[in-house]
PDB file of C-alpha atoms in Angstrom:
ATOM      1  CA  UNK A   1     110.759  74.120 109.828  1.00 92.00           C
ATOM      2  CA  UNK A   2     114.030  75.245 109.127  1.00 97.00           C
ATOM      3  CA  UNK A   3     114.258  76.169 105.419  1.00 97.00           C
ATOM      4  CA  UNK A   4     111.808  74.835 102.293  1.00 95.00           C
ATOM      5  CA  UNK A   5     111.913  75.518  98.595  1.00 93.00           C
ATOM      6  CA  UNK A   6     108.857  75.945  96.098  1.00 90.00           C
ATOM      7  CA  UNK A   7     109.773  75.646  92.780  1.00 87.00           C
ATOM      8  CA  UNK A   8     108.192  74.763  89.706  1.00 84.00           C
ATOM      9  CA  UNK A   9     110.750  74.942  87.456  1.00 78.00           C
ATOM     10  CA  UNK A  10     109.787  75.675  84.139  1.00 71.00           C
ATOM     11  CA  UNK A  11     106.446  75.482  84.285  1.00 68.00           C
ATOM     12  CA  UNK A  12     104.286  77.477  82.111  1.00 68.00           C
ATOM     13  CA  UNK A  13     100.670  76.203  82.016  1.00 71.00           C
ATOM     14  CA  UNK A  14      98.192  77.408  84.599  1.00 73.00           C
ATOM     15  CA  UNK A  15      94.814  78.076  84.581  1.00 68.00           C
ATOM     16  CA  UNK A  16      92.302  80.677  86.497  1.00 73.00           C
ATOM     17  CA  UNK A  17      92.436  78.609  89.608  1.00 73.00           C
ATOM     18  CA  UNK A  18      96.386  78.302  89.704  1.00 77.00           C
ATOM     19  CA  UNK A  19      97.206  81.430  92.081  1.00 75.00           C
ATOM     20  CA  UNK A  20      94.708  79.952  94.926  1.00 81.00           C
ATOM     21  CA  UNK A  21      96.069  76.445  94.464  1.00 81.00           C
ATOM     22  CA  UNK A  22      99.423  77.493  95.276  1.00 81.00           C
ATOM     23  CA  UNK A  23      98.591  79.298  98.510  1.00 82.00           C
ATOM     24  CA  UNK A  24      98.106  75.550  99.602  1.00 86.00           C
ATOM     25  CA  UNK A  25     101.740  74.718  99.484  1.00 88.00           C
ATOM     26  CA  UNK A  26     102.419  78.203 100.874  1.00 89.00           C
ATOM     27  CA  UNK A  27     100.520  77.507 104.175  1.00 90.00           C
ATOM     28  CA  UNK A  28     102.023  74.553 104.810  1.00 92.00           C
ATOM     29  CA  UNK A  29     105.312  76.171 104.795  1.00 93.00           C
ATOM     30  CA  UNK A  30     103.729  78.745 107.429  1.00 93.00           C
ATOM     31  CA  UNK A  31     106.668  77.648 109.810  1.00 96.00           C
ATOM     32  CA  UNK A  32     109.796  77.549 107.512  1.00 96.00           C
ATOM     33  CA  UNK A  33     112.340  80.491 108.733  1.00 98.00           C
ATOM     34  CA  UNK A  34     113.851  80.341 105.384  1.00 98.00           C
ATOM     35  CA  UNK A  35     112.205  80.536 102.244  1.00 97.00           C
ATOM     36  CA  UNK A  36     112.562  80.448  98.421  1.00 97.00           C
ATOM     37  CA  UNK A  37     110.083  80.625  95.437  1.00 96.00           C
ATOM     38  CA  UNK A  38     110.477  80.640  91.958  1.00 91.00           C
ATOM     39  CA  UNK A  39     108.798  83.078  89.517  1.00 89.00           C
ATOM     40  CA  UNK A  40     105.836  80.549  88.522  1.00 86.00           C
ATOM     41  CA  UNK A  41     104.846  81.208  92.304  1.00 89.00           C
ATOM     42  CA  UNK A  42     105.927  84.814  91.936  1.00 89.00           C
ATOM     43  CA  UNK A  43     103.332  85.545  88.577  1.00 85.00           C
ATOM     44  CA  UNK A  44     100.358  83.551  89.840  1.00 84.00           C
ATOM     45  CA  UNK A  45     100.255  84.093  93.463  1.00 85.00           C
ATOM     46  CA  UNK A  46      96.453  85.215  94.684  1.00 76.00           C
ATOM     47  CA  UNK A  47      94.384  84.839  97.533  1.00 72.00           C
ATOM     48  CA  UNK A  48      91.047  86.126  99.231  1.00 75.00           C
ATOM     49  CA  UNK A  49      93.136  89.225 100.185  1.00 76.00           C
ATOM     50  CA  UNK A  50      94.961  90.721  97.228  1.00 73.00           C
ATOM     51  CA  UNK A  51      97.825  92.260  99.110  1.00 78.00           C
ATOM     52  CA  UNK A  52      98.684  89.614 101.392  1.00 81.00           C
ATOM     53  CA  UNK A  53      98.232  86.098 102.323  1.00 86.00           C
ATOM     54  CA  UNK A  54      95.149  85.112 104.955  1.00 87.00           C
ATOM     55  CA  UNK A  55      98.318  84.134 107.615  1.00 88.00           C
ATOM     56  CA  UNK A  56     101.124  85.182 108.284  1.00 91.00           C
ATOM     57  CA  UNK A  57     104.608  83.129 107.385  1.00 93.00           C
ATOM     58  CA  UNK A  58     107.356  82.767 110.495  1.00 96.00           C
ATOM     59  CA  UNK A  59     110.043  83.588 107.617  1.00 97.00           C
ATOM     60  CA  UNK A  60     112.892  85.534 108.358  1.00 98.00           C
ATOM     61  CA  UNK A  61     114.252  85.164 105.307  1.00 98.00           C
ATOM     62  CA  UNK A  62     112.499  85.302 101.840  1.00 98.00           C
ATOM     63  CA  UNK A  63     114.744  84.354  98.700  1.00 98.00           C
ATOM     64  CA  UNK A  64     112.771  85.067  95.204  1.00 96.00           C
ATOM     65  CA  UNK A  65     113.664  84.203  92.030  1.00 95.00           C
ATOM     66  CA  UNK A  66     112.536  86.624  90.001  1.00 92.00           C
ATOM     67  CA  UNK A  67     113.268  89.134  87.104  1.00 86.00           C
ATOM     68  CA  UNK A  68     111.229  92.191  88.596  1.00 85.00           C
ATOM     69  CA  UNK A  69     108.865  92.798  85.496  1.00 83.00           C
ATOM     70  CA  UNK A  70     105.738  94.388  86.320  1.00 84.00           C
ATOM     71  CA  UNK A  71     103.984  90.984  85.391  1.00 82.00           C
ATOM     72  CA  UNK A  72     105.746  89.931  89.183  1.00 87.00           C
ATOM     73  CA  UNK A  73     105.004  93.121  91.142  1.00 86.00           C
ATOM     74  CA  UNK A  74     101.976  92.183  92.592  1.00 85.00           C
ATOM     75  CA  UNK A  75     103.590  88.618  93.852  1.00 89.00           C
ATOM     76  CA  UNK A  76     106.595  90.538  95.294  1.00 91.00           C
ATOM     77  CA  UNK A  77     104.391  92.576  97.309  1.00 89.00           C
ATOM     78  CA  UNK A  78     101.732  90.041  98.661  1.00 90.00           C
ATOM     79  CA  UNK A  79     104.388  87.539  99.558  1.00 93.00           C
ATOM     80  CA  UNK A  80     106.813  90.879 101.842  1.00 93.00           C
ATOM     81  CA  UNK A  81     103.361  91.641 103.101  1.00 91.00           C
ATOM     82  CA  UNK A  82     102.652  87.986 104.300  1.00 93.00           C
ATOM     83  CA  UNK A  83     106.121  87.571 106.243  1.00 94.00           C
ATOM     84  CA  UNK A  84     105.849  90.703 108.883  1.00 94.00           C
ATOM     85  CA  UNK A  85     108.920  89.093 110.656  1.00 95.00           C
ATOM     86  CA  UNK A  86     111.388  89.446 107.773  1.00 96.00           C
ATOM     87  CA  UNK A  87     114.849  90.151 108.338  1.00 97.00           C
ATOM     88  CA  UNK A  88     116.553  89.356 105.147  1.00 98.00           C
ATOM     89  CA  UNK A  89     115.109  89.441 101.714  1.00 97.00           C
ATOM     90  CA  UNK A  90     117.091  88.055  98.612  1.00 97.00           C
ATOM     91  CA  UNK A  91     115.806  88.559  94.804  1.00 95.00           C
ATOM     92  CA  UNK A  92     118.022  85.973  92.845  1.00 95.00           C
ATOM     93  CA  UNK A  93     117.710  87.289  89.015  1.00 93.00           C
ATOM     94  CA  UNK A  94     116.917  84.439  86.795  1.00 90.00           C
ATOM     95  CA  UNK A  95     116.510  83.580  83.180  1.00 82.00           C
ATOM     96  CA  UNK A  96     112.707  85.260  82.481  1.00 74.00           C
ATOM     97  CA  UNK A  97     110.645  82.664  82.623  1.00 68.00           C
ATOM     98  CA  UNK A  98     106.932  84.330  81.732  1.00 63.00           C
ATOM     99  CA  UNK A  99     104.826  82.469  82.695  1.00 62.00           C
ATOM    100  CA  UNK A 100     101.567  84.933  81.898  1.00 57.00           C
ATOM    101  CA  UNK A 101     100.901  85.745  78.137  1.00 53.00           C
ATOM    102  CA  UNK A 102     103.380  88.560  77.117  1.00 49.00           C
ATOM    103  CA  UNK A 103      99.668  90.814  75.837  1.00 51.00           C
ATOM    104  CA  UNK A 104      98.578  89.802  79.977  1.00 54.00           C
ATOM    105  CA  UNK A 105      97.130  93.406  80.808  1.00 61.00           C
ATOM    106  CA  UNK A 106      98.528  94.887  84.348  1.00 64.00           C
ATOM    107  CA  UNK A 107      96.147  96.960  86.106  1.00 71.00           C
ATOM    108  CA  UNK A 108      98.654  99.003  87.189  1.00 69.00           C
ATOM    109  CA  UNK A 109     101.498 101.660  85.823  1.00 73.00           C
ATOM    110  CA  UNK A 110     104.537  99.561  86.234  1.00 69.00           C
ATOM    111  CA  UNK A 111     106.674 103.144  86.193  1.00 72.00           C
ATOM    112  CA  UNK A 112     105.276 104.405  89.039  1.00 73.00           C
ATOM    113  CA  UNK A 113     103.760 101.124  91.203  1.00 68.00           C
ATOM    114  CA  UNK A 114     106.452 101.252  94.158  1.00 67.00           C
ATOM    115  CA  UNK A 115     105.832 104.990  94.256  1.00 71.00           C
ATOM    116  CA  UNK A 116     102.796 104.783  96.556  1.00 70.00           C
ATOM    117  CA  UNK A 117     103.351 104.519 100.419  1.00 69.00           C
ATOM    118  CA  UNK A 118     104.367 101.064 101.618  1.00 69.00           C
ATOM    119  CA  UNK A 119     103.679  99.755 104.498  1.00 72.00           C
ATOM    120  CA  UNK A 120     105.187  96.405 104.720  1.00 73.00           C
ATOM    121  CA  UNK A 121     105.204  95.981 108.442  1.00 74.00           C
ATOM    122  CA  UNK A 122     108.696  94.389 108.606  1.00 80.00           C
ATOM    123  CA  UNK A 123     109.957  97.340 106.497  1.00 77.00           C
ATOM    124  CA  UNK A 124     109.309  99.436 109.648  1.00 78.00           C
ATOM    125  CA  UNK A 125     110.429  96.724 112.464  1.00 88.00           C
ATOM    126  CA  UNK A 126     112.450  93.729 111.540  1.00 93.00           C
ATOM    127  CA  UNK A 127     113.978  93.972 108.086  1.00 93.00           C
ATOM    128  CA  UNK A 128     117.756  94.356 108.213  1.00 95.00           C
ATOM    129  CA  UNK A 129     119.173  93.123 104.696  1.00 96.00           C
ATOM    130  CA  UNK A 130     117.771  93.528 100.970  1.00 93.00           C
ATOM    131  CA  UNK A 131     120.194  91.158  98.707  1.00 96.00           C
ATOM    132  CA  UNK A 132     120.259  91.524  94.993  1.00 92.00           C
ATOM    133  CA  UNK A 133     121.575  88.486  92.865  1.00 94.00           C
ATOM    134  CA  UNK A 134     123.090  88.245  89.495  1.00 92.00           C
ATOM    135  CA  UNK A 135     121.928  91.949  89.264  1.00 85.00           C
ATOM    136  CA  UNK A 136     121.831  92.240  85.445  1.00 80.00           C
ATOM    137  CA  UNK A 137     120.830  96.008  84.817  1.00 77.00           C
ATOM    138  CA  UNK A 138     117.360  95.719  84.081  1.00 70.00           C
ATOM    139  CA  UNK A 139     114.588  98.006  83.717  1.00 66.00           C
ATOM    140  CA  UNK A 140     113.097  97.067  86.803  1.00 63.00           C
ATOM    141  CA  UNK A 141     115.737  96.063  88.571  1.00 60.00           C
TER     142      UNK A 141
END
């Protein structure tokens, strides 16, 4: 598969069960070289494995719409960890969109979270481009 989009556009309601539910979608996009998600996707994402899917995408290049708030971290990460044959990756600011309860409690300190050691495998080996759209200034960004 060439390219495939996920996007839920502005959906909000989800339920414990949502970030498992979309891995379905996700693994039958396994194949696609080029990829975008939206932040709904982003937020909710979870499998058996917190830091990455259970396979691996084929995508070269990963577009997400996002906002980088802490509330997305997680998402960002398991999705870079999942593609190990990345070559481009695109974050395309949007509108925030939360999609998790603005009092949702991280588990993490969002200051220092992409301080630790990373060890995306396609940060190391295949990853040429980052892209930043519709850069905005942010906190986070």
């Amino acid at each position: 598969m060439k390219e495939a989009y996920l996007d839920f556009g502005v959906e909000t309601e989800y339920h414990e069960g949502t970030g498992e539910l979309l891995c379905g979608p996700l693994y039958d996009l396994l194949s696609a070289k080029i990829l975008t998600i939206c932040p709904f996707v982003i937020q909710l994402i979870q499998d058996e494995d917190p830091t990455r899917l259970r396979a691996s995408m084929q995508t070269r290049h990963l577009v997400m719409k996002a906002n980088l708030l802490p509330h997305e971290f997680i998402g960002i990460k398991v999705m870079i960890n999942s593609c190990p044959h990345l070559e481009t990756l695109t974050f395309q600011m949007v509108d925030p969109r939360p999609v998790l309860p603005t009092d949702f409690d991280i588990e993490f300190d969002p200051e220092t979270y992409w301080e630790y050691p990373i060890n995306h495998r396609c940060l190391k080996k295949t990853l040429k481009v980052v892209e930043l759209r519709n850069f905005r200034g942010g906190l986070y960004e």
